[in-house]
Amino acid sequence: MTAARRPGPRAGPGVAAWAALPERDRGLLLWLVHGDVVTAELAGLLAYGHRRIAQRRLARLVEYGLLSGSWAANRQRPRGRYAYALTKPTRLALERSIWPRGRPPLYDGAPEVVSPVIHGLATHDVFAAFLRAGDPGRGFGLAAWVPERPLIRLTWQASLRPDALALVRAGDATVLLALERDLGTERGPVLAEKLARYRAFYDRAPEPAPLHVGFVVDSRRRAASVRAGLRGARAGGPVVTAWVVDEPALAADPYGASWEAPEGDRSAVVGFAPHWAGDPWPFLQPGDLADPDALEALDDRVLRAVPMLAASM
């Protein structure tokens, strides 16, 4: 993978404080260019080590004008959560530093529209579960995680936009997992068509290798419904495999939870068919955003480092 970029905003309200910020604050702000939203709990896991420390630092970043905070809730999640995002001037300043020649073009004029905050936070919960439960000493954990926004900007097909992309290490093997976080708002035929598009594209990939599409749903009842709907997806070749898991089971044991294919096969994610991505990448671990080099495993550079994805772009 390429060397990590270490930008610093040059102008704009609030960004004058950049040079005085601790490395972990900078790492979190740079990650938010791609991750969009963060809670205090996730910020504590990614950068600060503890939720209370994260709350204090996030509040300070709001004072500096670098972040804004708001309460996010909807009918599916009426209790909601408090989430933080970059202010518009901060995002523009950071983007100019990351991409001095301009942001990468969108695919075929596709609109740059990210999912609602509630959906984004639900997807981040999956990220947090995998990151928290990784155990490098036992040989499993995350090697990379790409959130939604880079997948919109650099995606190889406008109609194929997972909510996140994960590289999971199991020993020396790497599993490529496209995450679809389902909140119960899409009916079975919609999900089946989405899976059919994955299969139609990847079965013709220049360098085919196993890709797993994982549907994470809210309950076992919803999991059964989604599996039934996915059985209607057009049959494909050996490249793309679909799996469904309920979020409570995943949260309890991300690497040991049983994922079920529409046809009835079961497997833990560490048992999925591997996808060759070169030598095993280092494990991601809690607190990595204090190290700017970790960012290269959390943004668009991951796509260019995986042979099948790079060849498809």
Coordinates of C-alpha atoms in Angstrom, one line a residue:
M1 CA 0.0 0.0 0.0
T2 CA 1.1 3.6 -0.6
A3 CA 2.7 5.7 2.1
A4 CA 0.1 7.4 4.4
R5 CA -0.9 10.9 3.5
R6 CA -0.4 13.4 6.4
P7 CA -2.3 16.5 5.3
G8 CA -2.9 19.6 7.3
P9 CA -5.6 22.2 6.4
R10 CA -4.3 25.4 5.1
A11 CA -7.2 27.8 5.6
G12 CA -10.7 28.0 6.9
P13 CA -12.7 28.7 10.1
G14 CA -11.5 26.6 13.0
V15 CA -8.6 24.9 11.2
A16 CA -6.1 27.4 12.6
A17 CA -6.0 25.1 15.6
W18 CA -4.7 22.1 13.5
A19 CA -1.0 22.5 14.3
A20 CA -1.8 22.4 18.1
L21 CA -4.0 19.3 18.0
P22 CA -2.8 16.0 19.4
E23 CA -2.1 13.3 16.8
R24 CA -5.2 11.4 17.9
D25 CA -7.5 14.4 17.2
R26 CA -6.0 14.8 13.8
G27 CA -6.4 11.1 13.0
L28 CA -10.0 11.2 14.0
L29 CA -10.7 14.3 11.9
L30 CA -9.0 12.8 8.9
W31 CA -11.0 9.5 9.3
L32 CA -14.2 11.5 9.4
V33 CA -13.5 12.7 5.9
H34 CA -14.3 9.1 5.0
G35 CA -16.4 7.9 7.9
D36 CA -18.7 10.9 8.1
V37 CA -20.1 10.5 11.6
V38 CA -18.9 9.2 15.0
T39 CA -20.2 8.7 18.5
A40 CA -18.2 9.2 21.6
E41 CA -18.1 5.4 22.1
L42 CA -16.6 4.8 18.7
A43 CA -14.2 7.8 19.0
G44 CA -13.0 6.3 22.3
L45 CA -12.4 2.9 20.6
L46 CA -10.7 4.4 17.5
A47 CA -8.5 7.1 19.1
Y48 CA -8.9 7.9 22.8
G49 CA -9.1 4.7 24.7
H50 CA -12.1 5.7 26.8
R51 CA -15.5 7.1 26.2
R52 CA -15.2 9.9 28.8
I53 CA -11.9 11.1 27.3
A54 CA -13.5 11.0 23.9
Q55 CA -16.4 13.1 25.1
R56 CA -14.1 15.8 26.4
R57 CA -12.0 15.9 23.2
L58 CA -15.1 15.9 21.0
A59 CA -16.5 18.8 23.0
R60 CA -13.2 20.7 22.5
L61 CA -13.2 20.1 18.8
V62 CA -16.8 21.5 18.7
E63 CA -15.5 24.6 20.5
Y64 CA -12.8 24.9 17.9
G65 CA -15.4 24.9 15.1
L66 CA -14.0 21.7 13.7
L67 CA -16.9 19.4 14.5
S68 CA -20.6 19.8 15.0
G69 CA -22.8 17.6 17.2
S70 CA -26.5 16.6 16.9
W71 CA -29.0 14.0 18.2
A72 CA -29.9 11.4 15.6
A73 CA -33.1 9.4 15.8
N74 CA -35.9 8.0 13.6
R75 CA -38.9 5.8 13.9
Q76 CA -36.8 2.6 13.8
R77 CA -34.4 4.1 16.4
P78 CA -36.5 6.5 18.5
R79 CA -34.0 6.7 21.4
G80 CA -31.3 7.8 19.0
R81 CA -27.7 8.7 19.7
Y82 CA -25.6 11.8 19.8
A83 CA -23.2 11.9 16.8
Y84 CA -20.5 14.3 15.6
A85 CA -19.5 15.2 12.1
L86 CA -17.0 17.6 10.4
T87 CA -18.2 21.1 9.9
K88 CA -18.5 22.1 6.2
P89 CA -15.4 24.4 6.3
T90 CA -13.3 21.7 8.0
R91 CA -14.4 19.1 5.5
L92 CA -13.5 21.3 2.6
A93 CA -10.1 22.2 4.1
L94 CA -9.2 18.6 4.8
E95 CA -10.3 17.4 1.4
R96 CA -8.1 20.1 -0.3
S97 CA -5.2 18.8 1.7
I98 CA -5.9 15.1 1.0
W99 CA -6.6 15.7 -2.7
P100 CA -4.7 18.8 -3.8
R101 CA -5.8 18.2 -7.4
G102 CA -9.4 17.7 -6.5
R103 CA -11.4 14.8 -5.2
P104 CA -11.5 11.6 -7.2
P105 CA -14.3 11.7 -9.8
L106 CA -17.6 10.0 -9.1
Y107 CA -18.5 7.0 -11.2
D108 CA -20.5 8.0 -14.3
G109 CA -21.9 11.1 -12.6
A110 CA -23.4 9.2 -9.7
P111 CA -24.7 11.5 -6.9
E112 CA -22.6 11.7 -3.8
V113 CA -25.3 10.9 -1.3
V114 CA -24.4 9.1 1.9
S115 CA -26.8 7.1 4.0
P116 CA -28.8 8.8 6.8
V117 CA -26.9 9.2 10.1
I118 CA -28.8 6.4 11.8
H119 CA -27.9 4.0 9.0
G120 CA -24.3 5.1 9.1
L121 CA -24.1 4.6 12.8
A122 CA -25.5 1.1 12.5
T123 CA -22.8 0.3 10.0
H124 CA -20.2 1.7 12.3
D125 CA -21.5 -0.5 15.0
V126 CA -20.4 -3.5 12.9
F127 CA -17.0 -2.0 12.4
A128 CA -16.7 -1.4 16.2
A129 CA -17.7 -5.0 17.0
F130 CA -15.1 -6.5 14.6
L131 CA -12.4 -4.1 15.8
R132 CA -13.1 -4.6 19.5
A133 CA -13.1 -8.4 19.2
G134 CA -10.0 -8.8 17.1
D135 CA -7.3 -11.0 18.7
P136 CA -4.0 -10.8 16.8
G137 CA -2.4 -13.2 19.2
R138 CA -4.9 -15.9 18.1
G139 CA -4.5 -14.8 14.4
F140 CA -7.8 -13.1 13.6
G141 CA -9.0 -9.5 13.3
L142 CA -9.6 -6.7 10.9
A143 CA -6.9 -5.8 8.3
A144 CA -8.8 -3.0 6.7
W145 CA -12.2 -1.3 6.7
V146 CA -13.5 1.1 4.1
P147 CA -16.6 3.1 5.0
E148 CA -19.4 4.2 2.6
R149 CA -18.2 7.5 1.3
P150 CA -15.0 6.3 -0.4
L151 CA -17.1 3.5 -2.0
I152 CA -19.4 6.2 -3.5
R153 CA -16.5 8.2 -4.9
L154 CA -14.2 5.4 -6.2
T155 CA -16.6 2.6 -6.7
W156 CA -16.1 0.4 -9.7
Q157 CA -19.9 0.3 -10.5
A158 CA -22.4 3.0 -9.5
S159 CA -25.0 0.2 -8.8
L160 CA -22.7 -1.7 -6.5
R161 CA -22.3 0.4 -3.4
P162 CA -21.9 -1.7 -0.2
D163 CA -22.3 0.1 3.1
A164 CA -18.7 -0.8 4.0
L165 CA -16.0 -3.1 2.8
A166 CA -13.9 -5.2 5.3
L167 CA -10.8 -7.3 5.0
V168 CA -10.8 -9.9 7.7
R169 CA -7.7 -11.8 8.6
A170 CA -7.8 -15.4 9.7
G171 CA -4.2 -16.5 10.1
D172 CA -2.4 -15.7 6.9
A173 CA -5.7 -15.8 4.9
T174 CA -7.7 -12.7 4.1
V175 CA -11.5 -12.6 3.6
L176 CA -13.1 -9.8 1.4
L177 CA -16.5 -8.9 2.8
A178 CA -18.9 -6.3 1.4
L179 CA -21.3 -5.3 4.2
E180 CA -24.9 -4.5 3.6
R181 CA -26.4 -3.2 6.9
D182 CA -30.2 -3.8 6.7
L183 CA -32.5 -1.9 9.0
G184 CA -35.7 -3.6 7.7
T185 CA -36.7 -1.0 5.2
E186 CA -36.0 -2.9 2.0
R187 CA -38.1 -5.8 0.8
G188 CA -36.8 -9.1 -0.4
P189 CA -36.9 -8.4 -4.1
V190 CA -34.8 -5.3 -3.7
L191 CA -32.1 -7.2 -1.8
A192 CA -32.2 -10.0 -4.3
E193 CA -31.7 -7.6 -7.2
K194 CA -28.8 -6.0 -5.3
L195 CA -27.2 -9.4 -4.9
A196 CA -27.8 -10.2 -8.6
R197 CA -25.9 -7.0 -9.6
Y198 CA -22.9 -8.1 -7.5
R199 CA -22.9 -11.5 -9.2
A200 CA -23.4 -10.1 -12.7
F201 CA -20.4 -7.9 -12.3
Y202 CA -18.0 -10.0 -10.4
D203 CA -18.5 -13.2 -12.3
R204 CA -16.9 -11.2 -15.2
A205 CA -14.1 -9.6 -13.0
P206 CA -10.7 -9.4 -14.7
E207 CA -9.1 -11.1 -11.7
P208 CA -11.9 -13.1 -10.1
A209 CA -11.5 -14.1 -6.5
P210 CA -14.0 -14.9 -3.7
L211 CA -16.1 -11.9 -2.6
H212 CA -18.6 -12.3 0.2
V213 CA -21.7 -10.1 0.5
G214 CA -22.8 -10.0 4.1
F215 CA -26.2 -8.8 5.1
V216 CA -26.3 -7.8 8.7
V217 CA -29.9 -7.5 10.0
D218 CA -31.6 -6.6 13.3
S219 CA -33.2 -9.9 14.3
R220 CA -33.4 -13.6 13.7
R221 CA -36.9 -13.1 12.2
R222 CA -35.6 -10.5 9.8
A223 CA -32.6 -12.8 8.9
A224 CA -35.0 -15.6 7.9
S225 CA -37.0 -13.2 5.8
V226 CA -33.9 -11.8 4.0
R227 CA -32.5 -15.3 3.3
A228 CA -35.8 -16.3 1.7
G229 CA -35.8 -13.2 -0.4
L230 CA -32.2 -13.7 -1.5
R231 CA -33.1 -17.2 -2.9
G232 CA -34.7 -15.3 -5.7
A233 CA -31.4 -13.7 -6.8
R234 CA -30.2 -14.7 -10.2
A235 CA -27.8 -17.6 -10.0
G236 CA -24.1 -16.7 -10.4
G237 CA -20.7 -18.3 -10.7
P238 CA -18.3 -19.2 -7.9
V239 CA -17.1 -15.6 -7.2
V240 CA -19.9 -14.0 -5.1
T241 CA -21.4 -15.7 -2.0
A242 CA -24.2 -14.2 0.1
W243 CA -24.5 -14.6 3.9
V244 CA -26.9 -13.3 6.5
V245 CA -26.4 -12.8 10.2
D246 CA -28.4 -11.0 12.9
E247 CA -26.7 -8.1 14.6
P248 CA -27.1 -9.4 18.2
A249 CA -25.2 -12.6 17.3
L250 CA -22.5 -10.6 15.4
A251 CA -22.1 -8.1 18.3
A252 CA -21.7 -11.0 20.8
D253 CA -19.0 -12.8 18.8
P254 CA -18.0 -11.2 15.4
Y255 CA -15.5 -13.9 14.5
G256 CA -17.5 -16.9 15.7
A257 CA -21.1 -15.9 14.9
S258 CA -22.8 -18.2 12.4
W259 CA -23.6 -16.6 9.1
E260 CA -26.2 -18.5 7.0
A261 CA -26.3 -18.6 3.2
P262 CA -29.7 -18.4 1.5
E263 CA -29.3 -22.0 0.5
G264 CA -28.7 -23.0 4.1
D265 CA -24.9 -23.4 4.4
R266 CA -23.5 -21.9 7.6
S267 CA -20.0 -20.6 8.4
A268 CA -18.2 -18.2 10.7
V269 CA -16.5 -15.3 8.9
V270 CA -13.1 -16.7 9.6
G271 CA -14.1 -19.8 7.6
F272 CA -15.2 -17.9 4.5
A273 CA -13.2 -18.7 1.3
P274 CA -10.2 -16.4 1.3
H275 CA -9.3 -13.6 -1.2
W276 CA -5.6 -13.2 -2.1
A277 CA -4.5 -9.7 -1.3
G278 CA -0.7 -10.1 -1.2
D279 CA 1.2 -10.7 2.0
P280 CA -1.0 -10.5 5.1
W281 CA -1.7 -6.9 6.1
P282 CA -1.1 -5.8 9.7
F283 CA -4.1 -6.1 12.1
L284 CA -6.1 -3.0 12.9
Q285 CA -6.4 -2.4 16.7
P286 CA -8.3 -0.1 19.0
G287 CA -6.5 3.3 19.3
D288 CA -4.9 3.0 15.9
L289 CA -6.0 6.5 14.8
A290 CA -3.3 7.9 17.1
D291 CA -1.0 6.5 14.5
P292 CA -1.4 8.3 11.1
D293 CA -0.1 5.4 9.2
A294 CA -3.2 3.4 10.1
L295 CA -5.4 5.6 8.0
E296 CA -4.2 3.9 4.8
A297 CA -6.2 0.8 5.9
L298 CA -9.3 2.9 6.5
D299 CA -9.9 4.8 3.3
D300 CA -9.9 4.6 -0.5
R301 CA -6.3 3.3 -0.7
V302 CA -7.6 -0.1 0.3
L303 CA -9.5 -0.4 -3.0
R304 CA -6.3 0.2 -5.0
A305 CA -4.3 -2.4 -3.0
V306 CA -6.7 -5.3 -3.5
P307 CA -6.0 -6.8 -7.0
M308 CA -9.5 -7.7 -8.0
L309 CA -10.9 -4.4 -6.9
A310 CA -8.1 -2.4 -8.5
A311 CA -8.6 -4.2 -11.7
S312 CA -12.3 -3.5 -11.7
M313 CA -12.0 0.2 -11.2

